[in-house]
C-alpha positions as a Python dict, from the first residue, in 0.01 Angstrom:
ca = {
    (1, 'M'): (0, 0, 0),
    (2, 'A'): (57, -287, -244),
    (3, 'A'): (250, -70, -484),
    (4, 'E'): (434, 136, -225),
    (5, 'A'): (798, 92, -135),
    (6, 'A'): (951, 227, 181),
    (7, 'D'): (939, 605, 159),
    (8, 'R'): (1276, 674, 315),
    (9, 'P'): (1604, 483, 325),
    (10, 'V'): (1731, 299, 628),
    (11, 'A'): (1902, 553, 854),
    (12, 'G'): (2228, 523, 1043),
    (13, 'L'): (2418, 289, 811),
    (14, 'A'): (2705, 536, 797),
    (15, 'G'): (2742, 490, 1171),
    (16, 'L'): (2792, 118, 1118),
    (17, 'A'): (3067, 190, 867),
    (18, 'D'): (3238, 418, 1120),
    (19, 'E'): (3248, 148, 1390),
    (20, 'R'): (3599, 49, 1495),
    (21, 'V'): (3725, -304, 1434),
    (22, 'D'): (3846, -467, 1755),
    (23, 'H'): (3827, -779, 1972),
    (24, 'R'): (3446, -777, 1973),
    (25, 'F'): (3431, -912, 1621),
    (26, 'K'): (3565, -1263, 1582),
    (27, 'A'): (3768, -1373, 1282),
    (28, 'L'): (3857, -1022, 1164),
    (29, 'P'): (4229, -959, 1098),
    (30, 'P'): (4417, -870, 1417),
    (31, 'D'): (4621, -614, 1224),
    (32, 'A'): (4296, -431, 1137),
    (33, 'Q'): (4257, -329, 1501),
    (34, 'G'): (4151, 35, 1516),
    (35, 'L'): (4042, 68, 1153),
    (36, 'T'): (3682, 158, 1087),
    (37, 'V'): (3467, -100, 914),
    (38, 'A'): (3461, 126, 607),
    (39, 'E'): (3841, 152, 604),
    (40, 'L'): (3879, -225, 631),
    (41, 'A'): (3623, -281, 355),
    (42, 'A'): (3807, -34, 132),
    (43, 'E'): (4120, -249, 158),
    (44, 'R'): (3930, -530, -17),
    (45, 'R'): (4129, -800, 156),
    (46, 'D'): (4128, -1160, 45),
    (47, 'L'): (3938, -1388, 283),
    (48, 'F'): (4214, -1649, 275),
    (49, 'T'): (4532, -1443, 259),
    (50, 'G'): (4421, -1114, 414),
    (51, 'G'): (4481, -1197, 778),
    (52, 'F'): (4141, -1334, 877),
    (53, 'T'): (4152, -1593, 1154),
    (54, 'T'): (3956, -1916, 1158),
    (55, 'P'): (3679, -1996, 1202),
    (56, 'V'): (3529, -1731, 978),
    (57, 'L'): (3176, -1711, 838),
    (58, 'A'): (3146, -1573, 485),
    (59, 'L'): (2838, -1450, 303),
    (60, 'S'): (2843, -1467, -77),
    (61, 'A'): (2785, -1124, -229),
    (62, 'E'): (2659, -1271, -555),
    (63, 'S'): (2415, -1515, -391),
    (64, 'V'): (2268, -1248, -163),
    (65, 'E'): (2205, -1020, -461),
    (66, 'H'): (2053, -1307, -660),
    (67, 'N'): (1818, -1402, -377),
    (68, 'L'): (1707, -1042, -316),
    (69, 'A'): (1624, -998, -683),
    (70, 'L'): (1445, -1333, -710),
    (71, 'L'): (1198, -1268, -427),
    (72, 'E'): (1137, -915, -550),
    (73, 'T'): (1041, -1056, -889),
    (74, 'Y'): (835, -1336, -736),
    (75, 'A'): (632, -1103, -515),
    (76, 'R'): (565, -862, -798),
    (77, 'R'): (466, -1141, -1037),
    (78, 'H'): (209, -1274, -789),
    (79, 'G'): (73, -939, -673),
    (80, 'L'): (210, -980, -320),
    (81, 'V'): (331, -713, -82),
    (82, 'F'): (654, -823, 84),
    (83, 'A'): (763, -760, 445),
    (84, 'P'): (1050, -1006, 491),
    (85, 'H'): (1105, -1134, 843),
    (86, 'G'): (1400, -945, 987),
    (87, 'K'): (1462, -1196, 1266),
    (88, 'T'): (1660, -1401, 1016),
    (89, 'S'): (1949, -1157, 982),
    (90, 'M'): (1881, -869, 1224),
    (91, 'S'): (2100, -666, 990),
    (92, 'P'): (2004, -306, 902),
    (93, 'Q'): (2229, -328, 595),
    (94, 'L'): (2031, -624, 463),
    (95, 'F'): (1704, -452, 558),
    (96, 'A'): (1814, -161, 340),
    (97, 'R'): (1884, -397, 52),
    (98, 'Q'): (1546, -565, 96),
    (99, 'L'): (1369, -229, 90),
    (100, 'E'): (1565, -130, -220),
    (101, 'H'): (1435, -452, -376),
    (102, 'G'): (1073, -353, -323),
    (103, 'A'): (991, -462, 33),
    (104, 'W'): (702, -270, 189),
    (105, 'G'): (852, -300, 538),
    (106, 'I'): (1020, -549, 771),
    (107, 'T'): (853, -814, 989),
    (108, 'A'): (952, -858, 1354),
    (109, 'A'): (868, -1113, 1623),
    (110, 'V'): (951, -941, 1953),
    (111, 'P'): (977, -582, 2081),
    (112, 'H'): (1357, -581, 2087),
    (113, 'Q'): (1365, -644, 1714),
    (114, 'A'): (1121, -361, 1653),
    (115, 'R'): (1344, -129, 1858),
    (116, 'V'): (1643, -220, 1641),
    (117, 'Y'): (1437, -151, 1330),
    (118, 'R'): (1329, 189, 1459),
    (119, 'A'): (1686, 276, 1559),
    (120, 'Y'): (1768, 247, 1189),
    (121, 'G'): (1460, 430, 1065),
    (122, 'I'): (1239, 143, 946),
    (123, 'Q'): (904, 308, 875),
    (124, 'R'): (680, 3, 843),
    (125, 'I'): (691, -286, 1089),
    (126, 'F'): (465, -591, 1094),
    (127, 'L'): (499, -769, 1430),
    (128, 'A'): (400, -1129, 1358),
    (129, 'N'): (329, -1202, 1721),
    (130, 'E'): (109, -1092, 2009),
    (131, 'L'): (228, -788, 2206),
    (132, 'V'): (107, -757, 2566),
    (133, 'D'): (417, -623, 2744),
    (134, 'A'): (322, -290, 2906),
    (135, 'A'): (674, -147, 2883),
    (136, 'A'): (700, -234, 2514),
    (137, 'L'): (356, -89, 2446),
    (138, 'R'): (456, 231, 2624),
    (139, 'W'): (761, 254, 2397),
    (140, 'L'): (545, 181, 2091),
    (141, 'A'): (297, 454, 2184),
    (142, 'G'): (584, 699, 2204),
    (143, 'E'): (718, 596, 1864),
    (144, 'L'): (379, 627, 1698),
    (145, 'D'): (304, 963, 1857),
    (146, 'A'): (646, 1104, 1766),
    (147, 'D'): (641, 995, 1402),
    (148, 'P'): (314, 1026, 1204),
    (149, 'G'): (477, 838, 915),
    (150, 'F'): (550, 526, 1120),
    (151, 'R'): (317, 232, 1041),
    (152, 'F'): (293, -59, 1284),
    (153, 'V'): (72, -370, 1277),
    (154, 'C'): (69, -665, 1520),
    (155, 'Y'): (-125, -982, 1601),
    (156, 'V'): (-403, -1026, 1856),
    (157, 'D'): (-548, -1367, 1942),
    (158, 'S'): (-729, -1335, 2277),
    (159, 'V'): (-974, -1108, 2455),
    (160, 'R'): (-735, -1085, 2751),
    (161, 'G'): (-451, -984, 2525),
    (162, 'V'): (-665, -706, 2378),
    (163, 'E'): (-753, -589, 2729),
    (164, 'L'): (-387, -577, 2831),
    (165, 'M'): (-295, -382, 2519),
    (166, 'D'): (-575, -132, 2574),
    (167, 'E'): (-486, -82, 2941),
    (168, 'A'): (-118, -24, 2866),
    (169, 'L'): (-179, 211, 2574),
    (170, 'R'): (-433, 417, 2769),
    (171, 'A'): (-194, 438, 3064),
    (172, 'A'): (76, 558, 2823),
    (173, 'G'): (-153, 833, 2693),
    (174, 'A'): (-128, 702, 2337),
    (175, 'S'): (-282, 942, 2086),
    (176, 'R'): (-266, 705, 1787),
    (177, 'R'): (-447, 375, 1777),
    (178, 'V'): (-240, 63, 1721),
    (179, 'D'): (-334, -138, 1412),
    (180, 'V'): (-395, -507, 1479),
    (181, 'V'): (-481, -820, 1282),
    (182, 'V'): (-660, -1118, 1433),
    (183, 'E'): (-438, -1425, 1418),
    (184, 'L'): (-608, -1746, 1309),
    (185, 'G'): (-431, -2047, 1461),
    (186, 'A'): (-310, -2318, 1226),
    (187, 'G'): (-484, -2594, 1422),
    (188, 'E'): (-499, -2768, 1756),
    (189, 'G'): (-154, -2814, 1898),
    (190, 'A'): (-10, -2548, 1669),
    (191, 'R'): (153, -2230, 1793),
    (192, 'T'): (-31, -1903, 1870),
    (193, 'G'): (-360, -1789, 1719),
    (194, 'A'): (-731, -1809, 1800),
    (195, 'R'): (-833, -2166, 1724),
    (196, 'T'): (-1177, -2118, 1570),
    (197, 'E'): (-1359, -1858, 1364),
    (198, 'A'): (-1590, -1799, 1660),
    (199, 'D'): (-1285, -1730, 1880),
    (200, 'C'): (-1156, -1489, 1616),
    (201, 'A'): (-1490, -1306, 1618),
    (202, 'E'): (-1472, -1265, 1996),
    (203, 'V'): (-1126, -1114, 1965),
    (204, 'A'): (-1248, -881, 1691),
    (205, 'D'): (-1536, -770, 1914),
    (206, 'A'): (-1290, -694, 2191),
    (207, 'V'): (-1079, -485, 1952),
    (208, 'A'): (-1388, -288, 1850),
    (209, 'S'): (-1449, -207, 2216),
    (210, 'A'): (-1090, -98, 2278),
    (211, 'G'): (-1045, 268, 2201),
    (212, 'S'): (-669, 233, 2158),
    (213, 'L'): (-678, -37, 1886),
    (214, 'R'): (-795, -62, 1526),
    (215, 'L'): (-873, -384, 1340),
    (216, 'V'): (-714, -381, 994),
    (217, 'G'): (-708, -745, 888),
    (218, 'V'): (-631, -1109, 963),
    (219, 'A'): (-311, -1312, 959),
    (220, 'G'): (-146, -1640, 1054),
    (221, 'Y'): (143, -1873, 989),
    (222, 'E'): (81, -2167, 761),
    (223, 'G'): (409, -2331, 861),
    (224, 'E'): (237, -2449, 1181),
    (225, 'V'): (-38, -2645, 1005),
    (226, 'P'): (-27, -2995, 1162),
    (227, 'E'): (112, -3260, 926),
    (228, 'A'): (155, -2987, 666),
    (229, 'S'): (106, -3078, 302),
    (230, 'G'): (17, -2865, 4),
    (231, 'E'): (-348, -2957, 38),
    (232, 'R'): (-365, -2900, 416),
    (233, 'V'): (-182, -2568, 393),
    (234, 'R'): (-409, -2443, 115),
    (235, 'D'): (-717, -2549, 309),
    (236, 'W'): (-601, -2345, 607),
    (237, 'L'): (-513, -2046, 388),
    (238, 'R'): (-865, -2057, 242),
    (239, 'R'): (-1000, -2046, 598),
    (240, 'L'): (-791, -1735, 656),
    (241, 'V'): (-925, -1570, 341),
    (242, 'A'): (-1281, -1668, 430),
    (243, 'L'): (-1232, -1516, 775),
    (244, 'A'): (-1129, -1187, 619),
    (245, 'A'): (-1429, -1193, 386),
    (246, 'S'): (-1662, -1271, 676),
    (247, 'F'): (-1521, -989, 888),
    (248, 'D'): (-1556, -751, 594),
    (249, 'A'): (-1919, -851, 532),
    (250, 'Q'): (-1991, -790, 901),
    (251, 'G'): (-1843, -441, 882),
    (252, 'R'): (-1556, -517, 1117),
    (253, 'F'): (-1308, -313, 911),
    (254, 'A'): (-1516, 3, 932),
    (255, 'A'): (-1234, 189, 1106),
    (256, 'L'): (-1029, 186, 786),
    (257, 'E'): (-1019, 519, 610),
    (258, 'A'): (-1098, 561, 240),
    (259, 'G'): (-825, 403, 29),
    (260, 'E'): (-674, 205, 315),
    (261, 'Q'): (-626, -165, 263),
    (262, 'I'): (-745, -473, 447),
    (263, 'V'): (-438, -673, 549),
    (264, 'I'): (-434, -1048, 486),
    (265, 'S'): (-96, -1190, 579),
    (266, 'A'): (77, -1529, 582),
    (267, 'G'): (389, -1678, 437),
    (268, 'G'): (703, -1826, 584),
    (269, 'S'): (985, -1965, 373),
    (270, 'A'): (843, -2314, 311),
    (271, 'W'): (496, -2254, 164),
    (272, 'F'): (491, -1915, -5),
    (273, 'D'): (385, -2081, -332),
    (274, 'A'): (64, -2196, -160),
    (275, 'V'): (17, -1845, -21),
    (276, 'A'): (53, -1701, -371),
    (277, 'D'): (-198, -1951, -512),
    (278, 'V'): (-466, -1895, -249),
    (279, 'F'): (-419, -1519, -219),
    (280, 'A'): (-478, -1500, -595),
    (281, 'E'): (-830, -1628, -516),
    (282, 'I'): (-916, -1353, -264),
    (283, 'P'): (-1259, -1217, -360),
    (284, 'E'): (-1334, -848, -401),
    (285, 'L'): (-1384, -689, -62),
    (286, 'S'): (-1515, -348, 40),
    (287, 'S'): (-1160, -210, 44),
    (288, 'P'): (-847, -304, -148),
    (289, 'V'): (-646, -592, -3),
    (290, 'C'): (-284, -591, 105),
    (291, 'K'): (-164, -948, 39),
    (292, 'L'): (131, -948, 276),
    (293, 'L'): (404, -1214, 250),
    (294, 'R'): (664, -1243, 530),
    (295, 'S'): (930, -1494, 417),
    (296, 'G'): (1272, -1415, 562),
    (297, 'A'): (1518, -1702, 521),
    (298, 'Y'): (1547, -1642, 147),
    (299, 'V'): (1810, -1367, 185),
    (300, 'S'): (2084, -1621, 258),
    (301, 'H'): (1893, -1946, 193),
    (302, 'D'): (2091, -2250, 317),
    (303, 'D'): (2244, -2589, 237),
    (304, 'G'): (2007, -2796, 449),
    (305, 'H'): (1663, -2727, 591),
    (306, 'Y'): (1544, -2467, 340),
    (307, 'R'): (1724, -2625, 48),
    (308, 'H'): (1484, -2918, 95),
    (309, 'L'): (1174, -2712, 184),
    (310, 'T'): (1192, -2417, -54),
    (311, 'P'): (882, -2379, -271),
    (312, 'F'): (1109, -2324, -570),
    (313, 'N'): (1164, -2701, -567),
    (314, 'R'): (794, -2730, -656),
    (315, 'V'): (792, -2443, -906),
    (316, 'P'): (1139, -2456, -1066),
    (317, 'E'): (1020, -2245, -1358),
    (318, 'E'): (1003, -1951, -1115),
    (319, 'G'): (1376, -1966, -1036),
    (320, 'A'): (1597, -2101, -759),
    (321, 'L'): (1752, -1954, -447),
    (322, 'Q'): (2125, -1986, -385),
    (323, 'P'): (2285, -2076, -50),
    (324, 'A'): (2497, -1777, 52),
    (325, 'F'): (2669, -1895, 373),
    (326, 'R'): (2998, -2078, 393),
    (327, 'L'): (3177, -2135, 723),
    (328, 'W'): (3551, -2181, 694),
    (329, 'A'): (3748, -2362, 966),
    (330, 'Q'): (4092, -2515, 986),
    (331, 'V'): (4199, -2867, 1057),
    (332, 'V'): (4376, -2839, 1391),
    (333, 'S'): (4411, -3207, 1474),
    (334, 'R'): (4435, -3532, 1274),
    (335, 'P'): (4475, -3790, 1552),
    (336, 'S'): (4398, -4094, 1336),
    (337, 'P'): (4350, -4183, 968),
    (338, 'G'): (3972, -4180, 1007),
    (339, 'Q'): (3932, -3874, 1223),
    (340, 'A'): (4004, -3501, 1219),
    (341, 'F'): (3898, -3194, 1416),
    (342, 'L'): (3820, -2843, 1295),
    (343, 'N'): (3833, -2529, 1506),
    (344, 'A'): (3464, -2440, 1463),
    (345, 'G'): (3181, -2565, 1680),
    (346, 'K'): (2844, -2480, 1829),
    (347, 'R'): (2951, -2121, 1899),
    (348, 'D'): (3011, -2069, 1527),
    (349, 'A'): (2773, -2289, 1327),
    (350, 'A'): (2400, -2355, 1320),
    (351, 'Y'): (2326, -2706, 1445),
    (352, 'D'): (1962, -2697, 1563),
    (353, 'L'): (1825, -2856, 1244),
    (354, 'D'): (2121, -3014, 1064),
    (355, 'L'): (2495, -3040, 1110),
    (356, 'P'): (2726, -2842, 880),
    (357, 'Q'): (2821, -3011, 555),
    (358, 'A'): (3182, -3025, 440),
    (359, 'Q'): (3184, -2892, 83),
    (360, 'V'): (3535, -2793, -19),
    (361, 'V'): (3891, -2812, 112),
    (362, 'R'): (4146, -2537, 60),
    (363, 'S'): (4500, -2668, 92),
    (364, 'G'): (4704, -2515, 369),
    (365, 'R'): (5013, -2571, 158),
    (366, 'D'): (4935, -2413, -179),
    (367, 'G'): (4583, -2267, -157),
    (368, 'S'): (4438, -2505, -415),
    (369, 'V'): (4068, -2589, -368),
    (370, 'R'): (3905, -2930, -415),
    (371, 'E'): (3579, -3100, -329),
    (372, 'A'): (3553, -3237, 24),
    (373, 'S'): (3520, -3597, -91),
    (374, 'G'): (3510, -3856, 186),
    (375, 'I'): (3485, -3588, 458),
    (376, 'E'): (3182, -3576, 690),
    (377, 'I'): (3097, -3360, 991),
    (378, 'T'): (2958, -3600, 1252),
    (379, 'G'): (2921, -3377, 1557),
    (380, 'L'): (2998, -3043, 1719),
    (381, 'S'): (3150, -2951, 2052),
    (382, 'D'): (3153, -2591, 2170),
    (383, 'Q'): (3462, -2505, 1964),
    (384, 'H'): (3534, -2817, 1760),
    (385, 'A'): (3379, -2996, 1467),
    (386, 'W'): (3418, -3374, 1470),
    (387, 'V'): (3514, -3501, 1126),
    (388, 'R'): (3508, -3855, 992),
    (389, 'T'): (3729, -3917, 692),
    (390, 'A'): (3700, -4204, 449),
    (391, 'E'): (4001, -4415, 354),
    (392, 'G'): (4228, -4215, 129),
    (393, 'A'): (4063, -3879, 200),
    (394, 'A'): (4330, -3614, 164),
    (395, 'L'): (4307, -3389, 468),
    (396, 'E'): (4590, -3256, 682),
    (397, 'V'): (4647, -3017, 968),
    (398, 'G'): (4634, -2659, 840),
    (399, 'D'): (4385, -2720, 559),
    (400, 'W'): (4077, -2499, 548),
    (401, 'V'): (3740, -2674, 519),
    (402, 'G'): (3446, -2479, 375),
    (403, 'M'): (3111, -2590, 515),
    (404, 'G'): (2751, -2531, 411),
    (405, 'L'): (2507, -2451, 691),
    (406, 'S'): (2143, -2525, 765),
    (407, 'H'): (1892, -2274, 910),
    (408, 'P'): (1991, -1911, 846),
    (409, 'C'): (1820, -1783, 1162),
    (410, 'T'): (2068, -1966, 1386),
    (411, 'S'): (2366, -1889, 1162),
    (412, 'F'): (2342, -1509, 1156),
    (413, 'D'): (2295, -1487, 1533),
    (414, 'K'): (2640, -1626, 1612),
    (415, 'W'): (2828, -1352, 1427),
    (416, 'Q'): (2821, -976, 1488),
    (417, 'L'): (3017, -874, 1178),
    (418, 'I'): (3014, -1104, 875),
    (419, 'P'): (3243, -1062, 573),
    (420, 'L'): (3054, -1021, 245),
    (421, 'V'): (3272, -1203, -5),
    (422, 'A'): (3284, -1193, -383),
    (423, 'A'): (3335, -1510, -584),
    (424, 'D'): (3709, -1444, -617),
    (425, 'G'): (3753, -1428, -237),
    (426, 'T'): (3760, -1048, -210),
    (427, 'V'): (3583, -914, 99),
    (428, 'T'): (3372, -624, -28),
    (429, 'D'): (3180, -531, 288),
    (430, 'Y'): (3093, -640, 641),
    (431, 'I'): (2737, -718, 753),
    (432, 'R'): (2654, -603, 1108),
    (433, 'T'): (2392, -796, 1307),
    (434, 'F'): (2202, -707, 1625),
    (435, 'F'): (2077, -1007, 1825),
}
């Protein structure tokens, strides 16, 4: 499993290229109405002069490729299997690129996401959450029974949850057992997960008694460790590893077939260096170990939250991610020397962690580009950005302002079709999302 890549490409991408451009997709050129996405991409329009309306979100083609390659190299260097979290982009095109760059599969958080993945042929899904919805389990049973090559793993963290899963799967007539990992909680007051090793053992016992489930490992999310620091996160990760070793010594992974791997999984986008360090210490177990990393925000990175948190700040010798998003909006009002308004707001930009950052200004008169000196985004309305300008800041109605964003997960979800833009402004493709 550690050396495997996805054994078939993402399906259905041609159908995305055949989709017609129309009013559903904001910012796309009005004169492209009726073209297919592939036909519009083939025109290789310029983002600034090709008829796009503002606001428009752009994704840097070069930065996306750089980030994909960097995490592929990082995972391989540290002996990690990679199932990036798909909730970040919910884009089958980016899933395909991630799989091409060595990902084992794609991580999901809720059943809807898994359904999107399956609609595009994703063969390996790690659901980093509990799953107790009877309707979703009925769907899952059908997917597993219909496709022997489909691999699915999800969390369990309570005896009641195991009971609900078993009841739903039996009622659905499931012929294949569902693989589960016991989730170890990151501490009191943290998110999901059994709080103690004794609680984890009770859940594992319940799984052993459920004929529809199979215990294949342990998992958790280190990003929820209270007052997280490198030391605290590593201490919790060592607890996770020790739990796996204890379960193995007790014979709790006996349902694994010869050659199958014990899954030990952690890893968001803020502490994957700690995951790599501690997973390198995993002792020899009775079966090989799948050291599964799930970081997802790396594909676009950002100019705020993850720029500050990325582990590459701590290990610069391993490389650096590049922010790939830039939101362009126009100055539509300049009511006073110290104030301006852009035509992009909460419906267009992530704002849950940090406000957008003005980075560059493109002149509405001659297209020249300069740094956004003395220009600050101070707030967002639904469709407006509030801008404070310092004395002498050159900004006038009609100028385009390019902004960096914070938190990829709440940037992708506001746009259904995102231009992929080369450094010279040429739009080379369009990234479809499903939220």
